CSV table of C-alpha atoms and ligand atoms in Angstrom, one decimal:
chain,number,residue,atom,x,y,z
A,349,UNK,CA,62.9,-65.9,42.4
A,350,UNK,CA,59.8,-65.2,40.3
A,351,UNK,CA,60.1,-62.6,37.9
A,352,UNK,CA,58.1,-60.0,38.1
A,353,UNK,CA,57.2,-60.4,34.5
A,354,UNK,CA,58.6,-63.0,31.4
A,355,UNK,CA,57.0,-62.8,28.3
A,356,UNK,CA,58.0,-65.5,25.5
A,357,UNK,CA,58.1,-65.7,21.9
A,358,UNK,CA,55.2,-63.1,21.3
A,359,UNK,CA,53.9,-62.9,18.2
A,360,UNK,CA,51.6,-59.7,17.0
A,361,UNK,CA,50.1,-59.0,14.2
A,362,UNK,CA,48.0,-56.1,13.0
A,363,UNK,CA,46.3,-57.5,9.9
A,364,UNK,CA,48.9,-59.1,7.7
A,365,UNK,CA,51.6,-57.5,9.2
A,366,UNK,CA,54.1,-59.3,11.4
A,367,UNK,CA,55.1,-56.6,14.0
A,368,UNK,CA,56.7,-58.8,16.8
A,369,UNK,CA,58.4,-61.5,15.6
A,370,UNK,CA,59.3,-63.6,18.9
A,371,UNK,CA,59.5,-61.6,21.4
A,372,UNK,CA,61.3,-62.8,25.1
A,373,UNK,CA,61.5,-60.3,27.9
A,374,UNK,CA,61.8,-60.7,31.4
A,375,UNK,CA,61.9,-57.9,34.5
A,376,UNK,CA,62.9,-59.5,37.9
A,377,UNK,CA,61.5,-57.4,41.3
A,378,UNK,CA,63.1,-54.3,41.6
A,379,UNK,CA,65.2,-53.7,38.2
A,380,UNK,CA,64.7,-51.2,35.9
A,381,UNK,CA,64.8,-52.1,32.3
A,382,UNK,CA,65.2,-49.8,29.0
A,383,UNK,CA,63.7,-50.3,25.9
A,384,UNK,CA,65.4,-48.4,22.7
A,385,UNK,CA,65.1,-49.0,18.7
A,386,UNK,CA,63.8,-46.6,15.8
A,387,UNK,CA,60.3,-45.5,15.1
A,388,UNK,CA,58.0,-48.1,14.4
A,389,UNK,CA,60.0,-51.6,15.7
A,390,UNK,CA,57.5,-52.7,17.7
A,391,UNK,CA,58.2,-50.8,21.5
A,392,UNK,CA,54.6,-49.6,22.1
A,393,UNK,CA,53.5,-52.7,20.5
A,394,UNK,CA,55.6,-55.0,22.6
A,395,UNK,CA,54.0,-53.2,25.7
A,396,UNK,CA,50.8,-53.0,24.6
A,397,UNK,CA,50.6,-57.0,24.4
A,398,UNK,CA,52.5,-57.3,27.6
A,399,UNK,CA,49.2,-55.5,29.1
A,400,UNK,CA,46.7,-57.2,27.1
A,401,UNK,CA,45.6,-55.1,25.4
A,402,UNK,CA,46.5,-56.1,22.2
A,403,UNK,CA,46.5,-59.8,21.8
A,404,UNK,CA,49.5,-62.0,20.5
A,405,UNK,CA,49.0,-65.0,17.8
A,406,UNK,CA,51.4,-66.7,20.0
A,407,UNK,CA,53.5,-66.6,23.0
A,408,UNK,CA,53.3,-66.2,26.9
A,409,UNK,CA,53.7,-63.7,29.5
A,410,UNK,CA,53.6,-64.3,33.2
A,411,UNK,CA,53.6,-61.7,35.7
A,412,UNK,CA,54.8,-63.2,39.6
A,413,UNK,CA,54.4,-66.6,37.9
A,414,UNK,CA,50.4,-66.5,36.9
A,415,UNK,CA,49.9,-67.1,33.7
A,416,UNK,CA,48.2,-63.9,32.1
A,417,UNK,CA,48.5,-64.5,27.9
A,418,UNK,CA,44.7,-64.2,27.6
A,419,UNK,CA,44.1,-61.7,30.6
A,420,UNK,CA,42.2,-58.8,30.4
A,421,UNK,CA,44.1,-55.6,30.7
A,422,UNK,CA,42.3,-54.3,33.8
A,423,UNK,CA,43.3,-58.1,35.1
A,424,UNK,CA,46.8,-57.2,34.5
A,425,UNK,CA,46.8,-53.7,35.8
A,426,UNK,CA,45.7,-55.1,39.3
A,427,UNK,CA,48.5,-57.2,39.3
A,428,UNK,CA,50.8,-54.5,39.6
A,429,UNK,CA,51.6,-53.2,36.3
A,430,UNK,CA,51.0,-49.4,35.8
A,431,UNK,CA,51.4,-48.3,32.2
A,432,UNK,CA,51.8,-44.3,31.3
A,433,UNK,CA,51.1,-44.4,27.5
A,434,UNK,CA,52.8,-42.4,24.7
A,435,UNK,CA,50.1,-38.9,24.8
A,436,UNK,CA,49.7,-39.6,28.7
A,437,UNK,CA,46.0,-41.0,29.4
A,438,UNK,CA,45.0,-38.9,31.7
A,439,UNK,CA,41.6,-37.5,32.2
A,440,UNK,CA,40.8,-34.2,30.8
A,441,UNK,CA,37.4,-33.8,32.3
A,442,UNK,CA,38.9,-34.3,36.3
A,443,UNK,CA,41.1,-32.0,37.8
A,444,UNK,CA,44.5,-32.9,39.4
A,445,UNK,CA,43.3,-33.4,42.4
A,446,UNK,CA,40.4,-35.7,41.0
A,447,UNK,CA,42.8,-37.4,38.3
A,448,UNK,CA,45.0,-38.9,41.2
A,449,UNK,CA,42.3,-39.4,44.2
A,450,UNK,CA,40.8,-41.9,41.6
A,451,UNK,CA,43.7,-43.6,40.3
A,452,UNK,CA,44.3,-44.3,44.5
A,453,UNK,CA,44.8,-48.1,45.4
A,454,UNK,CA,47.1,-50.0,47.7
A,455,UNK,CA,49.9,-51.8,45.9
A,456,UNK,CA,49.2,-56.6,45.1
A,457,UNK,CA,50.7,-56.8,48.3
A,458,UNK,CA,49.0,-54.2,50.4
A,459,UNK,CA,51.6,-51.3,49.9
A,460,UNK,CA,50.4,-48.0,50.4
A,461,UNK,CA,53.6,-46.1,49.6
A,462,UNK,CA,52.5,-44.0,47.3
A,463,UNK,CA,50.2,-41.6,49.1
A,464,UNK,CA,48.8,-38.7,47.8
A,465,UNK,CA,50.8,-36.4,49.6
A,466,UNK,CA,54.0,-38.0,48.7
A,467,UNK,CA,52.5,-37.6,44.9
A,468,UNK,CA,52.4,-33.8,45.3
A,469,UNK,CA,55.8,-34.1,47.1
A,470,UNK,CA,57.5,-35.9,44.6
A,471,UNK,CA,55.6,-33.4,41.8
A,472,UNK,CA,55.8,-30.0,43.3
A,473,UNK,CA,54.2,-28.2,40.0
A,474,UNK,CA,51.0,-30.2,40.7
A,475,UNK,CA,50.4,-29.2,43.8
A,476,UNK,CA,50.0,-25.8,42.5
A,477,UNK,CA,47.1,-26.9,39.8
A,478,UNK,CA,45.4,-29.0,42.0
A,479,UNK,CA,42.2,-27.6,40.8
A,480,UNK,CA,43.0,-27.2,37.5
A,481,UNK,CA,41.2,-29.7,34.5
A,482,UNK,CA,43.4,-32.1,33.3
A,483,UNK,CA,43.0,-30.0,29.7
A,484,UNK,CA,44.4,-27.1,31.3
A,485,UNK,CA,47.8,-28.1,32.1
A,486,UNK,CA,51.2,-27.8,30.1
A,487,UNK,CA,52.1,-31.0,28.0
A,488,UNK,CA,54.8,-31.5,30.9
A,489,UNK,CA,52.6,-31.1,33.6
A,490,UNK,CA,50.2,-33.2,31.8
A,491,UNK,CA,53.0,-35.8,31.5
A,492,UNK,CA,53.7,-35.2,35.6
A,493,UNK,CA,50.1,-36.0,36.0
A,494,UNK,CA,49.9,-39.6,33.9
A,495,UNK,CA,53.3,-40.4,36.2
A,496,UNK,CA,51.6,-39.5,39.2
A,497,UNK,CA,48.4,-41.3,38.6
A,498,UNK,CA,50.5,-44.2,38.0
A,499,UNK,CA,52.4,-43.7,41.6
A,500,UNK,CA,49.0,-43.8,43.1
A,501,UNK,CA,48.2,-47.7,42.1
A,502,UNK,CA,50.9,-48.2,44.1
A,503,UNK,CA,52.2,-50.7,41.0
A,504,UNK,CA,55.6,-53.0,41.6
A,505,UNK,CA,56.2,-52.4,37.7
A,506,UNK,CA,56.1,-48.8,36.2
A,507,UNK,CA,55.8,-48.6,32.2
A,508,UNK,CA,56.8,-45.1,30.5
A,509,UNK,CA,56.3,-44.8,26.7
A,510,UNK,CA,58.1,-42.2,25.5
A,511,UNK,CA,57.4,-39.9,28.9
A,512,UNK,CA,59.6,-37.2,27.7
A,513,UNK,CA,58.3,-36.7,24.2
A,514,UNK,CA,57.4,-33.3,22.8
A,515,UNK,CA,58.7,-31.6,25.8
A,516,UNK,CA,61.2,-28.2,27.2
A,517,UNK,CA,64.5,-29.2,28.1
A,518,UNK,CA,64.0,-28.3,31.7
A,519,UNK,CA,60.5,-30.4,31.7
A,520,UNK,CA,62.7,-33.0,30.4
A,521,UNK,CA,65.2,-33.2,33.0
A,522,UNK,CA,62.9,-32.9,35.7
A,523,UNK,CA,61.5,-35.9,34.5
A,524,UNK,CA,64.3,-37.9,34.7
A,525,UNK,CA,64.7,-36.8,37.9
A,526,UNK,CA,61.8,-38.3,38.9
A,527,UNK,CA,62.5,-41.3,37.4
A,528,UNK,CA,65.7,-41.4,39.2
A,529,UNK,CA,63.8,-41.2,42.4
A,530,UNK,CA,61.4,-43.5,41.5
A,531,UNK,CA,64.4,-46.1,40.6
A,532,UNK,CA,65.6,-45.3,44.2
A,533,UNK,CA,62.6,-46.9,45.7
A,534,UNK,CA,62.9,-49.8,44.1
A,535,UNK,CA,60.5,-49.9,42.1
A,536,UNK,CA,60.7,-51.9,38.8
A,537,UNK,CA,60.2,-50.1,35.7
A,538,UNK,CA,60.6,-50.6,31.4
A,539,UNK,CA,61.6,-47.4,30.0
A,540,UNK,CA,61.1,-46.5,26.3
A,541,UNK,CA,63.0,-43.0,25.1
A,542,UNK,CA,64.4,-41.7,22.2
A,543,UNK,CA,67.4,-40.3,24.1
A,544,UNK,CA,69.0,-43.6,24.8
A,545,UNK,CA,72.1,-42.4,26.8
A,546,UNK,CA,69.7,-41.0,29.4
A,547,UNK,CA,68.0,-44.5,29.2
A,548,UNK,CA,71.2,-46.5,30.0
A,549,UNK,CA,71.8,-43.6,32.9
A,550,UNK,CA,68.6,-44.5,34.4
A,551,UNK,CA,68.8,-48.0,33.9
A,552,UNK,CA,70.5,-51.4,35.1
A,553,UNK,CA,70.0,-53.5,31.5
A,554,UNK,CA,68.5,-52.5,27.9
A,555,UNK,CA,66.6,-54.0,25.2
A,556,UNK,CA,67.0,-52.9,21.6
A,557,UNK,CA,64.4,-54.0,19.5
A,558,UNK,CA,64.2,-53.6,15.4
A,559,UNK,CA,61.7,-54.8,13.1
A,560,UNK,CA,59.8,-56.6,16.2
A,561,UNK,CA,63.2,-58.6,18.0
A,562,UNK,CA,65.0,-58.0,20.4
A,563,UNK,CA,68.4,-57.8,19.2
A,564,UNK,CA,70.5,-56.6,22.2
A,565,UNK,CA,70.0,-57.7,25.8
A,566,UNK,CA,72.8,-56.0,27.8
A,567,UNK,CA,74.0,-54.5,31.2
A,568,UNK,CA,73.5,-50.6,30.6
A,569,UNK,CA,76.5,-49.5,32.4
A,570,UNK,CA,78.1,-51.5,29.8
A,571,UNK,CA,76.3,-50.3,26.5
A,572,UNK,CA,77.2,-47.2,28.0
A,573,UNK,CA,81.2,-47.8,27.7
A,574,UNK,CA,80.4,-49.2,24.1
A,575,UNK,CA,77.3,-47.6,22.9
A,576,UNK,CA,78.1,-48.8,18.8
A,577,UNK,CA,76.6,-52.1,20.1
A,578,UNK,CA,73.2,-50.2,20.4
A,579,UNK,CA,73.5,-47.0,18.7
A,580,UNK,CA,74.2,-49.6,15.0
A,581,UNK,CA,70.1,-49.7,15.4
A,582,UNK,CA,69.2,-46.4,16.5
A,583,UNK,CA,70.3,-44.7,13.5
A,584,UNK,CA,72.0,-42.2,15.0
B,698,LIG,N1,46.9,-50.2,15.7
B,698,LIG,C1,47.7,-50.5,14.7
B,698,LIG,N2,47.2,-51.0,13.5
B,698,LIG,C2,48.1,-51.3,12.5
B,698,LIG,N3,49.4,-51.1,12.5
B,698,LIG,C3,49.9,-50.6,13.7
B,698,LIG,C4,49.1,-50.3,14.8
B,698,LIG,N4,49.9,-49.8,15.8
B,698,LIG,C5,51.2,-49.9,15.3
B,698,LIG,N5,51.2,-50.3,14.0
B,698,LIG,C6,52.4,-50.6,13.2
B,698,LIG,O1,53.2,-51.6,13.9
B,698,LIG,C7,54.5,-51.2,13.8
B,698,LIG,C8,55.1,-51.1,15.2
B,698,LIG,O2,54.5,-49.9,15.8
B,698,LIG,P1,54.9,-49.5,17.3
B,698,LIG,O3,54.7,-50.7,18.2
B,698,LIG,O4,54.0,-48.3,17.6
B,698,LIG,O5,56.4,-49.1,17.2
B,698,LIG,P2,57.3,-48.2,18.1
B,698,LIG,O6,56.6,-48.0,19.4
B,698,LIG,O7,58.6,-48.9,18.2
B,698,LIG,O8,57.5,-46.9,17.3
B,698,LIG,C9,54.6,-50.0,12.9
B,698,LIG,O9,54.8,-50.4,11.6
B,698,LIG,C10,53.3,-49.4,13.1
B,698,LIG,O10,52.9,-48.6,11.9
B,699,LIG,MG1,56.0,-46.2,20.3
């Protein structure tokens, strides 16, 4: 089977500075993939070039077997990929209700899933700010709202950069609920957190990348058993 996306030996620079070094990843249909390692290794990076929007001195990525290395990141977005970026994106201008009617769009292959009722299902609290500005809200909410507006492209893969940074402990966990629900449709998804037990929880394989390489590649139910294979490079 295709993968959903396979990137291979990335390169990225930002001037002089060699920030991913070779890069592989690959996310088959339907799993949901962590991505763990200190401040500054290369995670947002390693996404960012994955949607295109930074570009790589060398390397591939396909997403569903098309070759997309020199796409355009709107390009890649309609192929599915919906990316919630560390600080959210969202509009502040738009209310709630605004920020996910224009984010709407059936799934690549026509799915419609993701309505926006089963938005404010899935996210009680932002049924009750519908008509607040995106400026308004809480940094959780605000963080509810980027998630949502991703739901509404109806994507097959689901990127989260740092979703639950900054926020209350009871924001936190409601996020992870969500993300468990999310998981339970089968959506695909590449996870980045700090807390890396809840990403092997919420996950079927992790990534640890330091200094712009992946260095582990395993099963998360097994890091979890033995977490000194990861935690070595967390620094923790
Ligand atoms: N736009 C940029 N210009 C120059 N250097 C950058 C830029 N973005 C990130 N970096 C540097 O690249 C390295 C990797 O950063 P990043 O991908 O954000 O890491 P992480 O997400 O793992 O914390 C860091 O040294 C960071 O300072
Ligand atoms: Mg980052």
């Amino acid at each position: 089977m295709n993968a959903l996306i396979e990137a291979g030996g990335l390169h990225v620079y930002y001037g002089a500075s060699h920030v991913l070094r070779g890069v592989d990843v690959r996310i088959a249909p339907g799993e949901s993939v962590g991505l763990v390692g200190r401040n500054g290794m290369g995670k947002t990076t390693l996404i960012r070039s994955l949607m295109g929007q930074v570009k790589s001195a060398q390397g591939q990525v396909r997403i569903s077997g098309r070759d997309c290395t020199h796409a355009q990141p709107h390009a890649i977005a309609r192929l599915g990929l919906a990316y919630v970026p560390e600080g959210h994106g969202i509009f502040p201008n738009l209310n709630v209700r605004e920020n996910l009617q224009v984010a709407a769009r059936p799934g690549v292959r026509g799915g419609r899933e993701w309505t926006y009722s089963r938005v404010l299902d899935t996210f009680p609290r932002l049924r009750e700010r519908l008509g607040h500005g995106g400026q308004q809200l809480s940094g959780g909410e605000q963080q509810m709202l980027a998630i949502g507006r991703a739901l509404m492209t109806n994507p097959d893969l689901l990127i989260l950069d740092e979703a639950t940074e900054g926020l209350a402990p009871l924001i936190v966990a409601e996020i992870w609920k969500i993300i468990r629900e999310i998981r339970a449709t089968g959506m695909s998804a590449l996870i980045v957190d700090r807390n890396y037990r809840a990403v092997l929880e919420h996950t079927d394989r992790c990534l640890v990348m330091e200094k712009g390489l992946i260095v582990q590649d395993g099963d998360s139910a097994s890091l979890a058993r033995q977490p000194e294979q990861l935690t070595r490079y967390l620094g923790v």
